[in-house]
Amino acid sequence: MYSVTWVLLALALCDVKVLNAESGEIEELTGLPKRCSYDYAYGYYGAYCADLGLNKIPSLKSGVEILDFSENKLREIKATCFSDYSGLRMLYLADNKIYHIEENALASLTYLQSLDLSRNVITHVPPSLFQLPALKKLHLSGNPLTHMDSSALSKPIRAPIEYLDISDCGLTEIWNWGILPQLLFYNISQNSLRSLDVSHFVEMCNLRKVDMSKSIDRIRLCDIKPSIKWLQQRRVDYLLLDDSHVRLKSREFAYCPDGTITDEFNATHTLCLSSYRVPVADVQASRSTWARLCGGLAGFLIGFMLLLYLFHRYNVAKIKRMTEKKKVPPPIQGDKQSSELLLNEVSSA
Ligand SMILES: *[C@@H]1O[C@H](CO)[C@@H](O)[C@H](O)[C@H]1NC(C)=O
Ligand SMILES: *[C@@H]1O[C@H](CO)[C@@H](O)[C@H](O)[C@H]1NC(C)=O
């Protein structure tokens, strides 16, 4: 029984491989060099269009959940760009030439979990981005984000952001995000910050790691002390891959006041902790994984039962044939005839 199951499984897998190979060949045969390829990754259906020299999003197969459009020449994200692909979960747009994102261009992507906009020329991120209900990872590294107005953010922001990368964005001040209860990893490196108040970190009550390399060396030593102290007390891992850590070991730094933890900080911290929630996307993802698994299993069982039925019919037919063979009457008649013939011959002879 088990071996049959394995054979069937292997057959099913082979089928998938063959299908993939065929669709790839068809694309090659059509001779269009700028075609996206399609495949599954992380259990999601993905379109892979990286480095094809494209300046707009081509028409994609429906139901795509991942789009890799890195290293192309996209300049603008218009409201219509992704309106047909509201099932997207991962969107990679790094290394394009994007300078403008229309205000609601990404607002329909309610399943979007990961967005990579690294190394474009974006100066302003639409606030609606921070309201996406499933967004966990946001990469904005390497954009000149100088025109961002953080007062436009409606707070608390709704996106359950766990990973936020705003490194190398030419920032001198970091925006006030409001509480970010889900945030685990924060990259603010390579910005020449003029200040970094402790209040900023108070709003990130689950933070595990912050990269501040090459970002705080222009801040006066004693001004950075409360933040460092806060991070140390909460055992947040802070990275300083430059000379800053030497400054933080100095005697001068040791004599700086620690800063006081006010009631307000405690209240914010408590509010942040109470706002932590299990990310919706996880629940949805596991649900869809179960749905897939059950669907697959049901399909497999139906196939298996069909096979059993066919096998059964084959057996029945075989048995029937065998019994029919047995039913062939003994050649008495023939014998009789031949003996009659013989008799006739004898008598005529
Ligand atoms: C933070 O961003 C910088 C610049 O983009 C990158 O080099 C660095 O590896 C990042 N830090 C971590 C810990 O990933
Ligand atoms: C803030 O909370 C800490 C510990 O969570 C406590 O030690 C401190 O006294 C509190 N500060 C104020 C001003 O309530």
mmCIF file of C-alpha atoms and ligand atoms in Angstrom:
data_model
loop_
_atom_site.group_PDB
_atom_site.id
_atom_site.type_symbol
_atom_site.label_atom_id
_atom_site.label_comp_id
_atom_site.label_asym_id
_atom_site.label_seq_id
_atom_site.Cartn_x
_atom_site.Cartn_y
_atom_site.Cartn_z
ATOM 1 C CA MET A 1 0.000 0.000 0.000
ATOM 2 C CA TYR A 2 2.777 2.452 1.027
ATOM 3 C CA SER A 3 4.899 1.719 -1.991
ATOM 4 C CA VAL A 4 1.933 2.419 -4.259
ATOM 5 C CA THR A 5 1.480 5.765 -2.529
ATOM 6 C CA TRP A 6 5.141 6.674 -3.057
ATOM 7 C CA VAL A 7 5.064 5.699 -6.695
ATOM 8 C CA LEU A 8 1.984 7.863 -7.215
ATOM 9 C CA LEU A 9 3.592 10.784 -5.386
ATOM 10 C CA ALA A 10 6.738 10.480 -7.472
ATOM 11 C CA LEU A 11 4.613 10.424 -10.618
ATOM 12 C CA ALA A 12 2.766 13.549 -9.509
ATOM 13 C CA LEU A 13 6.078 15.364 -8.870
ATOM 14 C CA CYS A 14 7.437 14.327 -12.252
ATOM 15 C CA ASP A 15 4.323 15.705 -13.886
ATOM 16 C CA VAL A 16 4.873 19.102 -12.288
ATOM 17 C CA LYS A 17 8.508 19.154 -13.433
ATOM 18 C CA VAL A 18 7.568 18.235 -16.975
ATOM 19 C CA LEU A 19 4.919 20.961 -17.068
ATOM 20 C CA ASN A 20 7.385 23.594 -15.849
ATOM 21 C CA ALA A 21 9.972 22.562 -18.385
ATOM 22 C CA GLU A 22 7.391 22.733 -21.130
ATOM 23 C CA SER A 23 6.169 26.231 -20.302
ATOM 24 C CA GLY A 24 9.813 27.393 -20.156
ATOM 25 C CA GLU A 25 10.470 25.918 -23.562
ATOM 26 C CA ILE A 26 7.386 27.532 -25.012
ATOM 27 C CA GLU A 27 8.612 30.906 -23.787
ATOM 28 C CA GLU A 28 11.986 30.272 -25.355
ATOM 29 C CA LEU A 29 10.415 29.235 -28.608
ATOM 30 C CA THR A 30 8.282 32.365 -28.877
ATOM 31 C CA GLY A 31 11.594 34.190 -29.018
ATOM 32 C CA LEU A 32 10.516 37.065 -26.779
ATOM 33 C CA PRO A 33 13.572 37.936 -24.716
ATOM 34 C CA LYS A 34 11.717 40.085 -22.179
ATOM 35 C CA ARG A 35 9.419 37.529 -20.681
ATOM 36 C CA CYS A 36 8.969 36.974 -16.992
ATOM 37 C CA SER A 37 9.315 33.428 -15.758
ATOM 38 C CA TYR A 38 6.953 31.808 -13.285
ATOM 39 C CA ASP A 39 7.634 29.467 -10.439
ATOM 40 C CA TYR A 40 6.665 28.653 -6.876
ATOM 41 C CA ALA A 41 8.701 29.912 -3.917
ATOM 42 C CA TYR A 42 7.847 29.783 -0.203
ATOM 43 C CA GLY A 43 4.618 28.077 -1.320
ATOM 44 C CA TYR A 44 3.606 31.156 -3.314
ATOM 45 C CA TYR A 45 3.204 31.604 -7.057
ATOM 46 C CA GLY A 46 5.803 34.043 -8.309
ATOM 47 C CA ALA A 47 6.605 36.062 -11.421
ATOM 48 C CA TYR A 48 10.298 36.672 -11.955
ATOM 49 C CA CYS A 49 11.059 39.669 -14.118
ATOM 50 C CA ALA A 50 14.357 40.885 -12.665
ATOM 51 C CA ASP A 51 16.924 42.557 -14.898
ATOM 52 C CA LEU A 52 14.929 42.507 -18.132
ATOM 53 C CA GLY A 53 15.385 46.199 -18.931
ATOM 54 C CA LEU A 54 11.638 46.847 -18.515
ATOM 55 C CA ASN A 55 10.228 50.314 -17.864
ATOM 56 C CA LYS A 56 6.745 49.181 -16.960
ATOM 57 C CA ILE A 57 5.108 46.223 -15.268
ATOM 58 C CA PRO A 58 4.087 43.811 -18.047
ATOM 59 C CA SER A 59 0.772 42.017 -17.984
ATOM 60 C CA LEU A 60 1.315 39.110 -15.615
ATOM 61 C CA LYS A 61 -0.428 35.790 -15.179
ATOM 62 C CA SER A 62 -3.304 36.139 -12.785
ATOM 63 C CA GLY A 63 -2.914 34.989 -9.225
ATOM 64 C CA VAL A 64 0.737 35.984 -8.808
ATOM 65 C CA GLU A 65 1.720 36.308 -5.168
ATOM 66 C CA ILE A 66 5.372 37.224 -5.615
ATOM 67 C CA LEU A 67 6.701 39.724 -8.104
ATOM 68 C CA ASP A 68 10.421 40.197 -8.510
ATOM 69 C CA PHE A 69 10.883 43.283 -10.641
ATOM 70 C CA SER A 70 14.317 44.282 -9.311
ATOM 71 C CA GLU A 71 16.961 45.840 -11.540
ATOM 72 C CA ASN A 72 14.659 47.256 -14.165
ATOM 73 C CA LYS A 73 13.862 50.781 -15.299
ATOM 74 C CA LEU A 74 10.562 51.497 -13.622
ATOM 75 C CA ARG A 75 10.283 55.232 -12.909
ATOM 76 C CA GLU A 76 6.865 55.689 -11.403
ATOM 77 C CA ILE A 77 4.439 53.579 -9.438
ATOM 78 C CA LYS A 78 1.035 54.633 -10.671
ATOM 79 C CA ALA A 79 -2.302 53.782 -9.135
ATOM 80 C CA THR A 80 -2.980 51.288 -11.957
ATOM 81 C CA CYS A 81 0.367 49.432 -11.705
ATOM 82 C CA PHE A 82 -0.708 46.768 -9.256
ATOM 83 C CA SER A 83 -4.490 47.117 -9.256
ATOM 84 C CA ASP A 84 -4.860 43.725 -11.004
ATOM 85 C CA TYR A 85 -2.555 41.925 -8.599
ATOM 86 C CA SER A 86 -4.145 42.470 -5.231
ATOM 87 C CA GLY A 87 -3.002 39.002 -4.117
ATOM 88 C CA LEU A 88 0.669 40.058 -4.022
ATOM 89 C CA ARG A 89 2.493 39.069 -0.881
ATOM 90 C CA MET A 90 6.050 39.943 -1.809
ATOM 91 C CA LEU A 91 7.038 42.765 -4.090
ATOM 92 C CA TYR A 92 10.647 43.413 -5.026
ATOM 93 C CA LEU A 93 11.288 46.713 -6.751
ATOM 94 C CA ALA A 94 14.872 47.353 -5.665
ATOM 95 C CA ASP A 95 17.358 48.913 -8.083
ATOM 96 C CA ASN A 96 14.900 50.611 -10.392
ATOM 97 C CA LYS A 97 14.631 54.328 -11.100
ATOM 98 C CA ILE A 98 11.484 55.004 -9.121
ATOM 99 C CA TYR A 99 11.170 58.644 -8.126
ATOM 100 C CA HIS A 100 7.435 58.858 -7.548
ATOM 101 C CA ILE A 101 4.803 56.661 -5.918
ATOM 102 C CA GLU A 102 1.203 57.776 -6.347
ATOM 103 C CA GLU A 103 -0.554 58.151 -3.033
ATOM 104 C CA ASN A 104 -2.808 55.081 -3.228
ATOM 105 C CA ALA A 105 -0.794 53.022 -5.690
ATOM 106 C CA LEU A 106 -0.067 50.275 -3.174
ATOM 107 C CA ALA A 107 -3.110 50.664 -0.938
ATOM 108 C CA SER A 108 -4.991 47.755 -2.555
ATOM 109 C CA LEU A 109 -2.251 45.275 -1.661
ATOM 110 C CA THR A 110 -3.857 44.106 1.535
ATOM 111 C CA TYR A 111 -1.899 40.823 1.582
ATOM 112 C CA LEU A 112 1.467 42.430 0.976
ATOM 113 C CA GLN A 113 3.973 41.237 3.566
ATOM 114 C CA SER A 114 7.268 42.316 2.128
ATOM 115 C CA LEU A 115 8.135 45.365 0.046
ATOM 116 C CA ASP A 116 11.608 46.151 -1.211
ATOM 117 C CA LEU A 117 12.122 49.628 -2.649
ATOM 118 C CA SER A 118 15.866 49.793 -1.955
ATOM 119 C CA ARG A 119 18.156 51.906 -4.099
ATOM 120 C CA ASN A 120 15.675 53.972 -6.051
ATOM 121 C CA VAL A 121 15.353 57.768 -6.038
ATOM 122 C CA ILE A 122 12.265 58.062 -3.867
ATOM 123 C CA THR A 123 12.071 61.290 -1.899
ATOM 124 C CA HIS A 124 8.637 60.782 -0.399
ATOM 125 C CA VAL A 125 6.907 57.603 0.735
ATOM 126 C CA PRO A 126 3.114 57.791 0.664
ATOM 127 C CA PRO A 127 1.724 57.507 4.205
ATOM 128 C CA SER A 128 -0.844 54.932 3.009
ATOM 129 C CA LEU A 129 2.032 52.464 2.757
ATOM 130 C CA PHE A 130 2.222 52.371 6.529
ATOM 131 C CA GLN A 131 -1.429 51.371 6.740
ATOM 132 C CA LEU A 132 -1.081 48.123 4.776
ATOM 133 C CA PRO A 133 -2.567 45.528 7.123
ATOM 134 C CA ALA A 134 -0.090 42.716 6.454
ATOM 135 C CA LEU A 135 3.154 44.584 5.766
ATOM 136 C CA LYS A 136 5.957 43.129 7.873
ATOM 137 C CA LYS A 137 9.115 43.938 5.963
ATOM 138 C CA LEU A 138 9.877 47.307 4.464
ATOM 139 C CA HIS A 139 13.161 48.085 2.728
ATOM 140 C CA LEU A 140 13.712 51.724 1.857
ATOM 141 C CA SER A 141 17.499 51.697 2.012
ATOM 142 C CA GLY A 142 19.419 53.914 -0.394
ATOM 143 C CA ASN A 143 16.675 56.413 -1.261
ATOM 144 C CA PRO A 144 17.066 60.152 -0.734
ATOM 145 C CA LEU A 145 14.094 60.296 1.625
ATOM 146 C CA THR A 146 14.409 63.982 2.304
ATOM 147 C CA HIS A 147 10.851 65.095 1.553
ATOM 148 C CA MET A 148 9.067 62.800 3.866
ATOM 149 C CA ASP A 149 6.693 64.520 6.221
ATOM 150 C CA SER A 150 6.140 62.299 9.218
ATOM 151 C CA SER A 151 3.264 64.434 10.448
ATOM 152 C CA ALA A 152 1.292 62.999 7.503
ATOM 153 C CA LEU A 153 1.439 59.538 9.064
ATOM 154 C CA SER A 154 -1.743 58.618 10.838
ATOM 155 C CA LYS A 155 -0.748 57.062 14.119
ATOM 156 C CA PRO A 156 -0.586 54.474 15.367
ATOM 157 C CA ILE A 157 0.417 53.072 12.033
ATOM 158 C CA ARG A 158 -1.503 49.975 11.110
ATOM 159 C CA ALA A 159 1.163 47.951 9.321
ATOM 160 C CA PRO A 160 2.602 45.264 11.639
ATOM 161 C CA ILE A 161 6.151 46.166 10.636
ATOM 162 C CA GLU A 162 8.801 43.802 11.984
ATOM 163 C CA TYR A 163 11.693 44.791 9.785
ATOM 164 C CA LEU A 164 12.375 48.364 8.790
ATOM 165 C CA ASP A 165 15.398 49.424 6.799
ATOM 166 C CA ILE A 166 15.903 53.159 6.255
ATOM 167 C CA SER A 167 19.689 52.965 6.056
ATOM 168 C CA ASP A 168 21.576 55.290 3.747
ATOM 169 C CA CYS A 169 18.620 57.606 3.133
ATOM 170 C CA GLY A 170 20.332 60.952 3.753
ATOM 171 C CA LEU A 171 18.329 61.545 6.916
ATOM 172 C CA THR A 172 19.421 64.012 9.569
ATOM 173 C CA GLU A 173 16.381 63.401 11.749
ATOM 174 C CA ILE A 174 14.372 60.229 11.950
ATOM 175 C CA TRP A 175 10.638 60.478 11.667
ATOM 176 C CA ASN A 176 8.418 59.927 14.561
ATOM 177 C CA TRP A 177 6.595 56.718 13.661
ATOM 178 C CA GLY A 178 4.498 56.499 16.762
ATOM 179 C CA ILE A 179 4.450 53.118 18.435
ATOM 180 C CA LEU A 180 5.828 50.189 16.433
ATOM 181 C CA PRO A 181 4.915 47.263 18.691
ATOM 182 C CA GLN A 182 5.971 44.550 16.225
ATOM 183 C CA LEU A 183 9.323 45.984 15.234
ATOM 184 C CA LEU A 184 12.188 43.540 15.763
ATOM 185 C CA PHE A 185 14.890 44.799 13.470
ATOM 186 C CA TYR A 186 15.632 48.413 12.672
ATOM 187 C CA ASN A 187 18.355 49.582 10.308
ATOM 188 C CA ILE A 188 19.112 53.307 10.491
ATOM 189 C CA SER A 189 22.782 53.037 9.560
ATOM 190 C CA GLN A 190 24.589 55.445 7.218
ATOM 191 C CA ASN A 191 22.456 58.486 7.932
ATOM 192 C CA SER A 192 24.160 61.537 9.381
ATOM 193 C CA LEU A 193 21.775 61.992 12.245
ATOM 194 C CA ARG A 194 21.878 65.178 14.319
ATOM 195 C CA SER A 195 19.829 63.683 17.122
ATOM 196 C CA LEU A 196 18.419 60.372 18.246
ATOM 197 C CA ASP A 197 16.181 60.768 21.258
ATOM 198 C CA VAL A 198 15.400 57.999 23.659
ATOM 199 C CA SER A 199 11.694 58.632 23.060
ATOM 200 C CA HIS A 200 12.229 57.138 19.622
ATOM 201 C CA PHE A 201 13.155 53.729 21.036
ATOM 202 C CA VAL A 202 10.597 53.838 23.812
ATOM 203 C CA GLU A 203 7.962 53.339 21.120
ATOM 204 C CA MET A 204 9.537 50.065 19.957
ATOM 205 C CA CYS A 205 8.899 47.747 22.844
ATOM 206 C CA ASN A 206 9.882 44.496 21.077
ATOM 207 C CA LEU A 207 13.003 45.715 19.348
ATOM 208 C CA ARG A 208 15.829 43.151 19.255
ATOM 209 C CA LYS A 209 18.409 44.708 17.011
ATOM 210 C CA VAL A 210 19.237 48.158 15.689
ATOM 211 C CA ASP A 211 22.017 48.969 13.260
ATOM 212 C CA MET A 212 23.233 52.541 13.877
ATOM 213 C CA SER A 213 26.627 52.214 12.182
ATOM 214 C CA LYS A 214 27.896 55.477 10.679
ATOM 215 C CA SER A 215 24.848 57.348 11.886
ATOM 216 C CA ILE A 216 25.517 58.790 15.303
ATOM 217 C CA ASP A 217 29.031 60.193 15.067
ATOM 218 C CA ARG A 218 27.698 63.708 14.524
ATOM 219 C CA ILE A 219 25.511 63.633 17.602
ATOM 220 C CA ARG A 220 26.998 65.186 20.747
ATOM 221 C CA LEU A 221 28.234 62.443 23.001
ATOM 222 C CA CYS A 222 26.064 63.229 26.015
ATOM 223 C CA ASP A 223 22.959 63.580 23.846
ATOM 224 C CA ILE A 224 23.168 59.989 22.716
ATOM 225 C CA LYS A 225 23.692 58.558 26.194
ATOM 226 C CA PRO A 226 20.003 58.161 27.219
ATOM 227 C CA SER A 227 19.259 56.175 24.044
ATOM 228 C CA ILE A 228 22.269 53.914 24.512
ATOM 229 C CA LYS A 229 21.379 53.405 28.154
ATOM 230 C CA TRP A 230 17.794 52.524 27.256
ATOM 231 C CA LEU A 231 18.911 50.002 24.617
ATOM 232 C CA GLN A 232 21.375 48.440 27.057
ATOM 233 C CA GLN A 233 18.759 48.145 29.773
ATOM 234 C CA ARG A 234 16.362 46.411 27.403
ATOM 235 C CA ARG A 235 19.095 44.169 26.009
ATOM 236 C CA VAL A 236 18.607 45.435 22.486
ATOM 237 C CA ASP A 237 21.538 44.487 20.314
ATOM 238 C CA TYR A 238 22.934 47.712 18.802
ATOM 239 C CA LEU A 239 25.465 47.644 16.014
ATOM 240 C CA LEU A 240 28.096 50.352 15.613
ATOM 241 C CA LEU A 241 30.432 49.317 12.847
ATOM 242 C CA ASP A 242 32.498 52.488 12.905
ATOM 243 C CA ASP A 243 34.459 54.545 15.417
ATOM 244 C CA SER A 244 31.380 55.379 17.472
ATOM 245 C CA HIS A 245 31.914 52.481 19.803
ATOM 246 C CA VAL A 246 35.297 53.977 20.736
ATOM 247 C CA ARG A 247 33.520 57.200 21.704
ATOM 248 C CA LEU A 248 31.036 55.223 23.753
ATOM 249 C CA LYS A 249 33.876 53.649 25.713
ATOM 250 C CA SER A 250 35.413 57.014 26.596
ATOM 251 C CA ARG A 251 35.581 58.423 30.085
ATOM 252 C CA GLU A 252 33.625 61.457 28.889
ATOM 253 C CA PHE A 253 30.722 59.241 27.906
ATOM 254 C CA ALA A 254 30.771 57.507 31.280
ATOM 255 C CA TYR A 255 30.312 60.878 33.009
ATOM 256 C CA CYS A 256 27.321 61.879 30.854
ATOM 257 C CA PRO A 257 23.976 61.767 32.653
ATOM 258 C CA ASP A 258 21.919 58.645 31.926
ATOM 259 C CA GLY A 259 18.753 60.614 31.361
ATOM 260 C CA THR A 260 15.669 60.034 33.406
ATOM 261 C CA ILE A 261 12.941 57.565 32.587
ATOM 262 C CA THR A 262 9.826 59.656 32.888
ATOM 263 C CA ASP A 263 6.249 58.603 33.540
ATOM 264 C CA GLU A 264 5.530 59.451 29.966
ATOM 265 C CA PHE A 265 8.114 56.950 28.712
ATOM 266 C CA ASN A 266 6.731 54.254 30.941
ATOM 267 C CA ALA A 267 3.200 54.972 29.736
ATOM 268 C CA THR A 268 4.289 54.829 26.083
ATOM 269 C CA HIS A 269 6.195 51.633 26.672
ATOM 270 C CA THR A 270 3.180 50.044 28.369
ATOM 271 C CA LEU A 271 0.878 51.164 25.552
ATOM 272 C CA CYS A 272 3.295 49.666 23.030
ATOM 273 C CA LEU A 273 3.399 46.331 24.866
ATOM 274 C CA SER A 274 -0.375 46.165 25.085
ATOM 275 C CA SER A 275 -0.706 46.872 21.344
ATOM 276 C CA TYR A 276 1.381 43.908 20.285
ATOM 277 C CA ARG A 277 -0.685 41.503 18.239
ATOM 278 C CA VAL A 278 -0.178 38.253 16.414
ATOM 279 C CA PRO A 279 0.369 39.288 12.808
ATOM 280 C CA VAL A 280 -2.740 38.745 10.694
ATOM 281 C CA ALA A 281 -0.643 37.615 7.759
ATOM 282 C CA ASP A 282 0.649 34.610 9.715
ATOM 283 C CA VAL A 283 -2.857 33.438 10.426
ATOM 284 C CA GLN A 284 -3.825 33.910 6.785
ATOM 285 C CA ALA A 285 -0.665 32.240 5.529
ATOM 286 C CA SER A 286 -1.117 29.205 7.725
ATOM 287 C CA ARG A 287 -4.762 29.040 6.747
ATOM 288 C CA SER A 288 -3.929 29.089 3.064
ATOM 289 C CA THR A 289 -1.193 26.505 3.605
ATOM 290 C CA TRP A 290 -3.744 24.252 5.254
ATOM 291 C CA ALA A 291 -6.201 24.870 2.455
ATOM 292 C CA ARG A 292 -3.530 23.930 -0.085
ATOM 293 C CA LEU A 293 -2.535 20.851 1.877
ATOM 294 C CA CYS A 294 -6.122 19.682 2.246
ATOM 295 C CA GLY A 295 -6.842 20.413 -1.407
ATOM 296 C CA GLY A 296 -3.762 18.452 -2.431
ATOM 297 C CA LEU A 297 -4.673 15.570 -0.190
ATOM 298 C CA ALA A 298 -8.247 15.472 -1.461
ATOM 299 C CA GLY A 299 -7.002 15.488 -5.054
ATOM 300 C CA PHE A 300 -4.588 12.731 -4.285
ATOM 301 C CA LEU A 301 -7.268 10.613 -2.591
ATOM 302 C CA ILE A 302 -9.680 11.067 -5.482
ATOM 303 C CA GLY A 303 -6.936 10.044 -7.904
ATOM 304 C CA PHE A 304 -6.057 7.092 -5.773
ATOM 305 C CA MET A 305 -9.659 5.945 -5.536
ATOM 306 C CA LEU A 306 -10.081 6.307 -9.287
ATOM 307 C CA LEU A 307 -7.027 4.131 -9.715
ATOM 308 C CA LEU A 308 -8.418 1.559 -7.292
ATOM 309 C CA TYR A 309 -11.705 1.567 -9.206
ATOM 310 C CA LEU A 310 -9.938 1.063 -12.527
ATOM 311 C CA PHE A 311 -7.850 -1.706 -11.018
ATOM 312 C CA HIS A 312 -11.019 -3.294 -9.666
ATOM 313 C CA ARG A 313 -12.714 -3.134 -13.059
ATOM 314 C CA TYR A 314 -9.660 -4.614 -14.724
ATOM 315 C CA ASN A 315 -9.713 -7.487 -12.234
ATOM 316 C CA VAL A 316 -13.400 -8.088 -12.717
ATOM 317 C CA ALA A 317 -12.923 -8.178 -16.471
ATOM 318 C CA LYS A 318 -10.020 -10.572 -16.085
ATOM 319 C CA ILE A 319 -11.981 -12.909 -13.835
ATOM 320 C CA LYS A 320 -14.905 -12.783 -16.247
ATOM 321 C CA ARG A 321 -12.647 -13.674 -19.139
ATOM 322 C CA MET A 322 -11.179 -16.570 -17.174
ATOM 323 C CA THR A 323 -14.596 -17.966 -16.235
ATOM 324 C CA GLU A 324 -15.749 -17.572 -19.825
ATOM 325 C CA LYS A 325 -12.751 -19.608 -20.949
ATOM 326 C CA LYS A 326 -13.688 -22.279 -18.424
ATOM 327 C CA LYS A 327 -17.263 -22.288 -19.719
ATOM 328 C CA VAL A 328 -16.147 -23.281 -23.233
ATOM 329 C CA PRO A 329 -18.044 -26.562 -23.672
ATOM 330 C CA PRO A 330 -15.993 -29.699 -23.839
ATOM 331 C CA PRO A 331 -15.516 -30.741 -27.436
ATOM 332 C CA ILE A 332 -18.077 -33.531 -27.199
ATOM 333 C CA GLN A 333 -19.986 -32.236 -30.196
ATOM 334 C CA GLY A 334 -16.842 -32.142 -32.299
ATOM 335 C CA ASP A 335 -15.920 -35.612 -31.191
ATOM 336 C CA LYS A 336 -19.330 -36.814 -32.088
ATOM 337 C CA GLN A 337 -19.074 -35.239 -35.526
ATOM 338 C CA SER A 338 -15.633 -36.632 -36.158
ATOM 339 C CA SER A 339 -16.673 -40.037 -34.990
ATOM 340 C CA GLU A 340 -19.709 -39.826 -37.250
ATOM 341 C CA LEU A 341 -17.407 -38.828 -40.089
ATOM 342 C CA LEU A 342 -15.189 -41.705 -39.257
ATOM 343 C CA LEU A 343 -18.138 -44.041 -39.202
ATOM 344 C CA ASN A 344 -19.348 -42.645 -42.520
ATOM 345 C CA GLU A 345 -15.917 -43.104 -44.027
ATOM 346 C CA VAL A 346 -15.722 -46.585 -42.674
ATOM 347 C CA SER A 347 -19.164 -47.429 -43.965
ATOM 348 C CA SER A 348 -18.535 -45.919 -47.395
ATOM 349 C CA ALA A 349 -15.188 -47.655 -47.631
HETATM 350 C C1 LIG B 1 22.003 47.943 7.380
HETATM 351 O O1 LIG B 1 22.074 48.637 6.156
HETATM 352 C C2 LIG B 1 23.390 48.773 5.611
HETATM 353 C C3 LIG B 1 23.300 49.658 4.383
HETATM 354 O O2 LIG B 1 22.234 49.321 3.566
HETATM 355 C C4 LIG B 1 23.917 47.401 5.326
HETATM 356 O O3 LIG B 1 25.221 47.489 4.765
HETATM 357 C C5 LIG B 1 23.952 46.610 6.611
HETATM 358 O O4 LIG B 1 24.396 45.291 6.365
HETATM 359 C C6 LIG B 1 22.580 46.556 7.260
HETATM 360 N N1 LIG B 1 22.709 45.964 8.578
HETATM 361 C C7 LIG B 1 22.313 44.734 8.875
HETATM 362 C C8 LIG B 1 22.571 44.261 10.242
HETATM 363 O O5 LIG B 1 21.763 44.013 8.043
HETATM 364 C C1 LIG B 2 9.198 53.181 34.919
HETATM 365 O O1 LIG B 2 9.269 51.760 34.913
HETATM 366 C C2 LIG B 2 10.410 51.233 35.525
HETATM 367 C C3 LIG B 2 10.426 49.730 35.360
HETATM 368 O O2 LIG B 2 9.558 49.286 34.404
HETATM 369 C C4 LIG B 2 10.434 51.628 37.000
HETATM 370 O O3 LIG B 2 11.577 51.146 37.624
HETATM 371 C C5 LIG B 2 10.372 53.143 37.114
HETATM 372 O O4 LIG B 2 10.269 53.523 38.463
HETATM 373 C C6 LIG B 2 9.201 53.716 36.338
HETATM 374 N N1 LIG B 2 9.318 55.146 36.314
HETATM 375 C C7 LIG B 2 8.340 55.964 36.631
HETATM 376 C C8 LIG B 2 8.663 57.417 36.625
HETATM 377 O O5 LIG B 2 7.228 55.547 36.883
#
